[in-house]
Amino acid sequence: MTHSDQIQQNPLLRKLKIQGYRLTKVRQFIVDLLANSQAPVSLSEIKENLTRNNIRADRTTIYREVIFLKGKKMICEIPVGGSKRGYKVCQDVHHHHLICVRCNKVEPMVFKKPLLSQENEISQRKDFKVLDHLLEFYGLCGDCQ
Ligand SMILES: [Zn+2]
Ligand SMILES: [Zn+2]
Ligand SMILES: [Zn+2]
């Protein structure tokens, strides 16, 4: 696959390119890797994959890249259990994750009804102004049940 084919095929890379961001080899590789993986990919796994493909990048570079993509709301940081964190391409809408504890597959979930009414209730009952929330679901996916 040529360089431009690769960009054409990945909508996130196209988006970054249109927005005028530089598509370095490392950036392209990470976006492709995360877009093509069902389970969240950790920083060490990203590093391993880069090394396997003869692309040199230190941990700081990889971390900076991940923070950049997270800031662009292109990827999510997903707590896969304990202190482990993985990264995954998600949609740019407010969503939660269904995380399979056996195979680590992650499915994004958008609530039909936002949690706003709950947040209002908290504000009233607890005198606590909610600014944001984190909510993930852990369980077994269809394949693992
Ligand atoms: Zn997500
Ligand atoms: Zn929510
Ligand atoms: Zn599973």
CSV table of N, CA and C and ligand atoms in Angstrom, one decimal:
chain,number,residue,atom,x,y,z
A,1,MET,N,0.8,-1.2,0.0
A,1,MET,CA,0.0,0.0,0.0
A,1,MET,C,0.9,1.3,0.0
A,2,THR,N,0.6,2.2,-0.9
A,2,THR,CA,1.4,3.4,-0.9
A,2,THR,C,1.0,4.3,0.3
A,3,HIS,N,1.8,5.3,0.5
A,3,HIS,CA,1.6,6.3,1.5
A,3,HIS,C,0.3,7.0,1.4
A,4,SER,N,-0.1,7.4,0.2
A,4,SER,CA,-1.3,8.2,0.1
A,4,SER,C,-2.6,7.3,0.1
A,5,ASP,N,-2.4,6.0,-0.3
A,5,ASP,CA,-3.5,5.0,-0.2
A,5,ASP,C,-3.9,4.9,1.3
A,6,GLN,N,-2.8,4.8,2.1
A,6,GLN,CA,-3.0,4.5,3.5
A,6,GLN,C,-3.7,5.7,4.2
A,7,ILE,N,-3.4,6.9,3.7
A,7,ILE,CA,-4.1,8.1,4.3
A,7,ILE,C,-5.6,8.1,3.8
A,8,GLN,N,-5.8,7.8,2.5
A,8,GLN,CA,-7.1,7.7,2.0
A,8,GLN,C,-8.0,6.7,2.7
A,9,GLN,N,-7.4,5.6,3.1
A,9,GLN,CA,-8.2,4.5,3.7
A,9,GLN,C,-8.6,4.8,5.1
A,10,ASN,N,-7.9,5.6,5.8
A,10,ASN,CA,-8.2,5.8,7.2
A,10,ASN,C,-8.8,7.2,7.4
A,11,PRO,N,-10.1,7.3,7.7
A,11,PRO,CA,-10.8,8.6,7.8
A,11,PRO,C,-10.2,9.5,8.8
A,12,LEU,N,-9.6,8.9,9.9
A,12,LEU,CA,-8.9,9.8,10.9
A,12,LEU,C,-7.7,10.5,10.3
A,13,LEU,N,-6.9,9.7,9.5
A,13,LEU,CA,-5.7,10.3,8.9
A,13,LEU,C,-6.2,11.4,7.9
A,14,ARG,N,-7.2,11.1,7.2
A,14,ARG,CA,-7.7,12.2,6.2
A,14,ARG,C,-8.1,13.4,7.0
A,15,LYS,N,-8.8,13.2,8.1
A,15,LYS,CA,-9.3,14.4,8.9
A,15,LYS,C,-8.1,15.2,9.4
A,16,LEU,N,-7.1,14.5,9.9
A,16,LEU,CA,-5.9,15.2,10.4
A,16,LEU,C,-5.2,16.0,9.3
A,17,LYS,N,-5.2,15.3,8.1
A,17,LYS,CA,-4.5,15.9,7.0
A,17,LYS,C,-5.2,17.2,6.6
A,18,ILE,N,-6.5,17.1,6.5
A,18,ILE,CA,-7.4,18.3,6.1
A,18,ILE,C,-7.2,19.4,7.1
A,19,GLN,N,-7.0,19.0,8.4
A,19,GLN,CA,-6.9,20.1,9.4
A,19,GLN,C,-5.4,20.6,9.5
A,20,GLY,N,-4.6,20.1,8.6
A,20,GLY,CA,-3.2,20.7,8.4
A,20,GLY,C,-2.2,20.1,9.4
A,21,TYR,N,-2.5,18.9,10.0
A,21,TYR,CA,-1.5,18.3,10.9
A,21,TYR,C,-0.6,17.5,10.1
A,22,ARG,N,0.7,17.4,10.6
A,22,ARG,CA,1.7,16.6,10.0
A,22,ARG,C,1.4,15.1,10.2
A,23,LEU,N,1.5,14.3,9.2
A,23,LEU,CA,1.3,12.9,9.3
A,23,LEU,C,2.6,12.2,9.3
A,24,THR,N,3.2,12.2,10.5
A,24,THR,CA,4.5,11.5,10.6
A,24,THR,C,4.3,10.0,10.5
A,25,LYS,N,5.4,9.3,10.3
A,25,LYS,CA,5.3,7.8,10.2
A,25,LYS,C,4.7,7.2,11.5
A,26,VAL,N,5.2,7.8,12.6
A,26,VAL,CA,4.7,7.3,13.9
A,26,VAL,C,3.2,7.6,14.1
A,27,ARG,N,2.8,8.8,13.8
A,27,ARG,CA,1.4,9.2,14.0
A,27,ARG,C,0.5,8.3,13.1
A,28,GLN,N,0.9,8.1,11.9
A,28,GLN,CA,0.1,7.2,11.0
A,28,GLN,C,0.0,5.8,11.5
A,29,PHE,N,1.1,5.3,11.9
A,29,PHE,CA,1.2,4.0,12.4
A,29,PHE,C,0.3,3.8,13.6
A,30,ILE,N,0.4,4.7,14.6
A,30,ILE,CA,-0.4,4.6,15.8
A,30,ILE,C,-1.9,4.7,15.5
A,31,VAL,N,-2.3,5.6,14.6
A,31,VAL,CA,-3.7,5.8,14.3
A,31,VAL,C,-4.3,4.5,13.6
A,32,ASP,N,-3.5,4.0,12.7
A,32,ASP,CA,-3.9,2.7,12.0
A,32,ASP,C,-4.0,1.6,13.0
A,33,LEU,N,-3.0,1.5,13.8
A,33,LEU,CA,-3.0,0.4,14.8
A,33,LEU,C,-4.2,0.4,15.7
A,34,LEU,N,-4.5,1.6,16.2
A,34,LEU,CA,-5.6,1.8,17.2
A,34,LEU,C,-7.0,1.6,16.4
A,35,ALA,N,-7.0,2.0,15.2
A,35,ALA,CA,-8.2,1.9,14.4
A,35,ALA,C,-8.6,0.5,14.1
A,36,ASN,N,-7.5,-0.3,13.9
A,36,ASN,CA,-7.7,-1.7,13.5
A,36,ASN,C,-7.7,-2.7,14.6
A,37,SER,N,-7.8,-2.2,15.9
A,37,SER,CA,-7.8,-3.2,17.0
A,37,SER,C,-9.1,-3.1,17.8
A,38,GLN,N,-9.7,-4.2,18.1
A,38,GLN,CA,-10.9,-4.2,18.8
A,38,GLN,C,-10.7,-4.0,20.3
A,39,ALA,N,-9.6,-4.5,20.7
A,39,ALA,CA,-9.2,-4.3,22.1
A,39,ALA,C,-8.4,-3.1,22.3
A,40,PRO,N,-8.4,-2.4,23.4
A,40,PRO,CA,-7.6,-1.3,23.6
A,40,PRO,C,-6.1,-1.7,23.6
A,41,VAL,N,-5.3,-0.8,23.1
A,41,VAL,CA,-3.8,-1.1,23.0
A,41,VAL,C,-3.1,-0.2,24.0
A,42,SER,N,-2.2,-0.9,24.8
A,42,SER,CA,-1.5,-0.1,25.8
A,42,SER,C,-0.2,0.5,25.1
A,43,LEU,N,0.4,1.4,25.9
A,43,LEU,CA,1.6,2.1,25.4
A,43,LEU,C,2.7,1.1,25.1
A,44,SER,N,2.9,0.1,25.9
A,44,SER,CA,3.9,-0.8,25.6
A,44,SER,C,3.6,-1.6,24.4
A,45,GLU,N,2.4,-2.0,24.2
A,45,GLU,CA,2.0,-2.7,23.0
A,45,GLU,C,2.2,-1.8,21.7
A,46,ILE,N,1.9,-0.5,21.9
A,46,ILE,CA,2.1,0.4,20.7
A,46,ILE,C,3.6,0.4,20.4
A,47,LYS,N,4.4,0.4,21.5
A,47,LYS,CA,5.9,0.5,21.3
A,47,LYS,C,6.4,-0.8,20.6
A,48,GLU,N,5.9,-2.0,21.1
A,48,GLU,CA,6.2,-3.3,20.5
A,48,GLU,C,5.9,-3.3,19.0
A,49,ASN,N,4.7,-2.9,18.7
A,49,ASN,CA,4.3,-2.9,17.3
A,49,ASN,C,5.1,-2.0,16.4
A,50,LEU,N,5.5,-0.8,16.9
A,50,LEU,CA,6.3,0.1,16.2
A,50,LEU,C,7.7,-0.6,15.9
A,51,THR,N,8.3,-1.1,17.0
A,51,THR,CA,9.6,-1.8,16.9
A,51,THR,C,9.5,-2.9,15.8
A,52,ARG,N,8.5,-3.7,15.9
A,52,ARG,CA,8.3,-4.8,15.0
A,52,ARG,C,8.3,-4.3,13.5
A,53,ASN,N,7.8,-3.1,13.3
A,53,ASN,CA,7.7,-2.6,12.0
A,53,ASN,C,8.9,-1.6,11.7
A,54,ASN,N,9.9,-1.7,12.5
A,54,ASN,CA,11.1,-0.9,12.3
A,54,ASN,C,10.9,0.6,12.3
A,55,ILE,N,9.9,1.0,13.1
A,55,ILE,CA,9.7,2.5,13.3
A,55,ILE,C,10.2,2.8,14.7
A,56,ARG,N,11.2,3.7,14.7
A,56,ARG,CA,11.8,4.1,16.0
A,56,ARG,C,11.0,5.2,16.6
A,57,ALA,N,10.6,5.0,17.9
A,57,ALA,CA,10.0,6.1,18.6
A,57,ALA,C,10.2,5.7,20.1
A,58,ASP,N,10.6,6.7,20.9
A,58,ASP,CA,10.7,6.4,22.3
A,58,ASP,C,9.4,6.6,23.0
A,59,ARG,N,9.3,6.2,24.3
A,59,ARG,CA,8.1,6.2,25.0
A,59,ARG,C,7.5,7.6,25.1
A,60,THR,N,8.3,8.6,25.3
A,60,THR,CA,7.8,10.0,25.4
A,60,THR,C,7.1,10.4,24.1
A,61,THR,N,7.7,10.1,23.0
A,61,THR,CA,7.1,10.4,21.7
A,61,THR,C,5.7,9.7,21.5
A,62,ILE,N,5.7,8.4,21.9
A,62,ILE,CA,4.5,7.7,21.8
A,62,ILE,C,3.4,8.3,22.7
A,63,TYR,N,3.8,8.6,23.9
A,63,TYR,CA,2.9,9.1,24.9
A,63,TYR,C,2.3,10.5,24.4
A,64,ARG,N,3.2,11.3,23.9
A,64,ARG,CA,2.8,12.6,23.3
A,64,ARG,C,1.8,12.5,22.2
A,65,GLU,N,2.0,11.5,21.4
A,65,GLU,CA,1.2,11.2,20.2
A,65,GLU,C,-0.2,10.8,20.7
A,66,VAL,N,-0.2,9.9,21.7
A,66,VAL,CA,-1.5,9.5,22.3
A,66,VAL,C,-2.3,10.6,22.9
A,67,ILE,N,-1.6,11.5,23.6
A,67,ILE,CA,-2.2,12.7,24.3
A,67,ILE,C,-2.8,13.6,23.2
A,68,PHE,N,-2.0,13.7,22.1
A,68,PHE,CA,-2.5,14.5,21.0
A,68,PHE,C,-3.8,14.0,20.4
A,69,LEU,N,-3.8,12.7,20.1
A,69,LEU,CA,-5.0,12.1,19.5
A,69,LEU,C,-6.2,12.1,20.5
A,70,LYS,N,-5.9,12.0,21.8
A,70,LYS,CA,-6.9,12.0,22.8
A,70,LYS,C,-7.5,13.4,22.8
A,71,GLY,N,-6.7,14.4,22.7
A,71,GLY,CA,-7.1,15.8,22.7
A,71,GLY,C,-8.0,16.1,21.5
A,72,LYS,N,-7.7,15.5,20.4
A,72,LYS,CA,-8.5,15.6,19.2
A,72,LYS,C,-9.8,14.8,19.2
A,73,LYS,N,-10.0,14.1,20.4
A,73,LYS,CA,-11.2,13.3,20.6
A,73,LYS,C,-11.3,12.2,19.5
A,74,MET,N,-10.1,11.7,19.1
A,74,MET,CA,-10.1,10.6,18.1
A,74,MET,C,-10.0,9.3,18.8
A,75,ILE,N,-9.3,9.3,20.0
A,75,ILE,CA,-9.2,8.0,20.7
A,75,ILE,C,-9.6,8.2,22.1
A,76,CYS,N,-9.9,7.1,22.8
A,76,CYS,CA,-10.3,7.1,24.2
A,76,CYS,C,-9.3,6.3,25.0
A,77,GLU,N,-9.1,6.8,26.2
A,77,GLU,CA,-8.3,6.0,27.2
A,77,GLU,C,-9.2,5.1,28.0
A,78,ILE,N,-8.9,3.9,27.9
A,78,ILE,CA,-9.8,2.9,28.5
A,78,ILE,C,-9.2,2.1,29.7
A,79,PRO,N,-9.8,2.2,30.9
A,79,PRO,CA,-9.2,1.5,32.0
A,79,PRO,C,-9.6,0.0,31.9
A,80,VAL,N,-8.6,-0.9,31.5
A,80,VAL,CA,-9.0,-2.3,31.2
A,80,VAL,C,-8.8,-3.2,32.4
A,81,GLY,N,-8.7,-2.6,33.6
A,81,GLY,CA,-8.6,-3.4,34.8
A,81,GLY,C,-7.4,-3.1,35.6
A,82,GLY,N,-7.5,-2.9,36.9
A,82,GLY,CA,-6.4,-2.5,37.7
A,82,GLY,C,-5.9,-1.1,37.2
A,83,SER,N,-4.6,-1.0,37.1
A,83,SER,CA,-4.1,0.4,36.7
A,83,SER,C,-3.8,0.4,35.2
A,84,LYS,N,-4.1,-0.7,34.5
A,84,LYS,CA,-3.8,-0.8,33.1
A,84,LYS,C,-4.7,0.1,32.3
A,85,ARG,N,-4.1,0.8,31.3
A,85,ARG,CA,-4.8,1.7,30.4
A,85,ARG,C,-4.5,1.3,29.0
A,86,GLY,N,-5.6,1.3,28.2
A,86,GLY,CA,-5.4,1.1,26.8
A,86,GLY,C,-6.0,2.2,26.0
A,87,TYR,N,-5.7,2.2,24.7
A,87,TYR,CA,-6.2,3.3,23.8
A,87,TYR,C,-6.9,2.7,22.6
A,88,LYS,N,-8.0,3.4,22.2
A,88,LYS,CA,-8.8,2.8,21.2
A,88,LYS,C,-9.5,4.0,20.4
A,89,VAL,N,-9.7,3.8,19.1
A,89,VAL,CA,-10.4,4.8,18.3
A,89,VAL,C,-11.8,4.8,18.6
A,90,CYS,N,-12.4,5.9,18.9
A,90,CYS,CA,-13.9,6.0,19.2
A,90,CYS,C,-14.5,7.1,18.4
A,91,GLN,N,-15.8,7.2,18.5
A,91,GLN,CA,-16.5,8.3,17.8
A,91,GLN,C,-16.4,9.6,18.7
A,92,ASP,N,-16.5,10.7,18.0
A,92,ASP,CA,-16.4,12.0,18.7
A,92,ASP,C,-17.8,12.4,19.3
A,93,VAL,N,-18.4,11.5,20.0
A,93,VAL,CA,-19.7,11.9,20.7
A,93,VAL,C,-19.5,11.4,22.1
A,94,HIS,N,-20.3,12.0,23.1
A,94,HIS,CA,-20.2,11.5,24.4
A,94,HIS,C,-20.7,10.1,24.5
A,95,HIS,N,-19.8,9.2,25.0
A,95,HIS,CA,-20.2,7.8,25.1
A,95,HIS,C,-19.5,7.1,26.3
A,96,HIS,N,-20.0,5.9,26.5
A,96,HIS,CA,-19.4,5.1,27.6
A,96,HIS,C,-18.9,3.8,26.9
A,97,HIS,N,-18.3,2.9,27.7
A,97,HIS,CA,-17.7,1.7,27.0
A,97,HIS,C,-18.2,0.5,27.7
A,98,LEU,N,-18.5,-0.6,26.9
A,98,LEU,CA,-18.7,-1.9,27.4
A,98,LEU,C,-17.4,-2.7,27.2
A,99,ILE,N,-16.8,-3.0,28.4
A,99,ILE,CA,-15.5,-3.6,28.3
A,99,ILE,C,-15.6,-5.1,28.7
A,100,CYS,N,-15.1,-6.0,27.8
A,100,CYS,CA,-15.2,-7.4,28.1
A,100,CYS,C,-14.0,-7.7,29.0
A,101,VAL,N,-14.2,-8.3,30.2
A,101,VAL,CA,-13.1,-8.6,31.1
A,101,VAL,C,-12.3,-9.8,30.7
A,102,ARG,N,-12.8,-10.6,29.7
A,102,ARG,CA,-12.1,-11.8,29.3
A,102,ARG,C,-11.2,-11.5,28.1
A,103,CYS,N,-11.8,-10.9,27.0
A,103,CYS,CA,-11.0,-10.7,25.8
A,103,CYS,C,-10.6,-9.2,25.6
A,104,ASN,N,-11.1,-8.3,26.5
A,104,ASN,CA,-10.7,-6.9,26.5
A,104,ASN,C,-11.3,-6.1,25.3
A,105,LYS,N,-12.3,-6.8,24.6
A,105,LYS,CA,-12.9,-6.1,23.5
A,105,LYS,C,-13.8,-4.9,24.1
A,106,VAL,N,-13.8,-3.8,23.4
A,106,VAL,CA,-14.5,-2.6,23.9
A,106,VAL,C,-15.5,-2.2,22.9
A,107,GLU,N,-16.7,-2.0,23.4
A,107,GLU,CA,-17.7,-1.5,22.5
A,107,GLU,C,-18.2,-0.1,23.0
A,108,PRO,N,-18.2,0.9,22.2
A,108,PRO,CA,-18.7,2.2,22.7
A,108,PRO,C,-20.2,2.1,22.9
A,109,MET,N,-20.7,2.9,23.8
A,109,MET,CA,-22.2,2.9,24.1
A,109,MET,C,-22.7,4.3,24.3
A,110,VAL,N,-23.6,4.7,23.4
A,110,VAL,CA,-24.2,6.0,23.6
A,110,VAL,C,-25.6,5.9,24.3
A,111,PHE,N,-25.8,6.5,25.4
A,111,PHE,CA,-27.1,6.4,26.1
A,111,PHE,C,-28.2,7.1,25.3
A,112,LYS,N,-29.3,6.5,25.2
A,112,LYS,CA,-30.5,7.2,24.6
A,112,LYS,C,-30.8,8.4,25.4
A,113,LYS,N,-30.9,8.2,26.7
A,113,LYS,CA,-31.2,9.3,27.6
A,113,LYS,C,-29.9,9.7,28.3
A,114,PRO,N,-29.5,11.0,28.2
A,114,PRO,CA,-28.3,11.3,28.9
A,114,PRO,C,-28.4,11.3,30.4
A,115,LEU,N,-27.3,11.3,31.1
A,115,LEU,CA,-27.4,11.1,32.6
A,115,LEU,C,-27.7,12.5,33.2
A,116,LEU,N,-28.2,13.4,32.4
A,116,LEU,CA,-28.4,14.8,32.9
A,116,LEU,C,-29.3,14.8,34.1
A,117,SER,N,-30.4,14.0,34.0
A,117,SER,CA,-31.4,14.1,35.1
A,117,SER,C,-30.8,13.6,36.4
A,118,GLN,N,-29.9,12.6,36.3
A,118,GLN,CA,-29.2,12.1,37.5
A,118,GLN,C,-28.3,13.1,38.1
A,119,GLU,N,-27.6,13.8,37.2
A,119,GLU,CA,-26.7,14.8,37.6
A,119,GLU,C,-27.4,16.0,38.3
A,120,ASN,N,-28.6,16.3,37.8
A,120,ASN,CA,-29.4,17.4,38.4
A,120,ASN,C,-29.9,16.9,39.8
A,121,GLU,N,-30.2,15.6,39.9
A,121,GLU,CA,-30.6,15.1,41.2
A,121,GLU,C,-29.5,15.2,42.2
A,122,ILE,N,-28.3,14.8,41.8
A,122,ILE,CA,-27.1,14.9,42.6
A,122,ILE,C,-26.9,16.3,43.1
A,123,SER,N,-27.0,17.3,42.2
A,123,SER,CA,-26.8,18.7,42.5
A,123,SER,C,-27.8,19.1,43.6
A,124,GLN,N,-29.1,18.6,43.5
A,124,GLN,CA,-30.1,19.0,44.5
A,124,GLN,C,-29.9,18.3,45.8
A,125,ARG,N,-29.7,17.0,45.8
A,125,ARG,CA,-29.7,16.2,47.0
A,125,ARG,C,-28.4,16.3,47.7
A,126,LYS,N,-27.3,16.5,47.0
A,126,LYS,CA,-26.0,16.4,47.7
A,126,LYS,C,-25.3,17.8,47.7
A,127,ASP,N,-25.9,18.8,47.1
A,127,ASP,CA,-25.3,20.1,46.9
A,127,ASP,C,-23.9,19.9,46.3
A,128,PHE,N,-23.9,19.2,45.2
A,128,PHE,CA,-22.6,19.0,44.5
A,128,PHE,C,-22.9,19.2,43.0
A,129,LYS,N,-22.1,20.2,42.5
A,129,LYS,CA,-22.3,20.5,41.1
A,129,LYS,C,-21.5,19.6,40.2
A,130,VAL,N,-22.2,18.7,39.4
A,130,VAL,CA,-21.5,17.8,38.6
A,130,VAL,C,-21.0,18.5,37.3
A,131,LEU,N,-19.7,18.3,37.0
A,131,LEU,CA,-19.2,18.9,35.8
A,131,LEU,C,-19.0,17.9,34.7
A,132,ASP,N,-18.7,16.7,35.1
A,132,ASP,CA,-18.5,15.6,34.2
A,132,ASP,C,-18.6,14.3,34.9
A,133,HIS,N,-18.6,13.2,34.2
A,133,HIS,CA,-18.7,11.9,34.8
A,133,HIS,C,-17.9,10.8,34.0
A,134,LEU,N,-17.5,9.8,34.7
A,134,LEU,CA,-16.8,8.7,34.0
A,134,LEU,C,-17.6,7.5,34.4
A,135,LEU,N,-18.0,6.7,33.4
A,135,LEU,CA,-18.8,5.5,33.6
A,135,LEU,C,-18.5,4.4,32.6
A,136,GLU,N,-17.9,3.3,33.1
A,136,GLU,CA,-17.6,2.2,32.2
A,136,GLU,C,-18.3,1.0,32.7
A,137,PHE,N,-18.6,0.1,31.7
A,137,PHE,CA,-19.3,-1.2,32.1
A,137,PHE,C,-18.3,-2.3,31.8
A,138,TYR,N,-18.2,-3.2,32.8
A,138,TYR,CA,-17.3,-4.3,32.7
A,138,TYR,C,-18.2,-5.6,32.7
A,139,GLY,N,-17.9,-6.5,31.8
A,139,GLY,CA,-18.7,-7.7,31.7
A,139,GLY,C,-18.1,-8.7,30.7
A,140,LEU,N,-19.0,-9.5,30.1
A,140,LEU,CA,-18.6,-10.5,29.1
A,140,LEU,C,-19.3,-10.2,27.8
A,141,CYS,N,-18.5,-10.1,26.7
A,141,CYS,CA,-19.0,-9.9,25.4
A,141,CYS,C,-19.7,-11.2,24.9
A,142,GLY,N,-20.4,-11.0,23.8
A,142,GLY,CA,-21.2,-12.1,23.2
A,142,GLY,C,-20.3,-13.4,23.0
A,143,ASP,N,-19.1,-13.2,22.5
A,143,ASP,CA,-18.2,-14.3,22.2
A,143,ASP,C,-17.7,-15.0,23.5
A,144,CYS,N,-17.7,-14.2,24.6
A,144,CYS,CA,-17.0,-14.8,25.8
A,144,CYS,C,-18.0,-15.3,26.9
A,145,GLN,N,-19.3,-15.1,26.6
A,145,GLN,CA,-20.3,-15.6,27.6
A,145,GLN,C,-20.4,-17.1,27.6
B,1,ZN,ZN,-14.5,5.6,23.6
B,2,ZN,ZN,-22.3,9.9,30.0
B,3,ZN,ZN,-15.0,-11.0,25.2
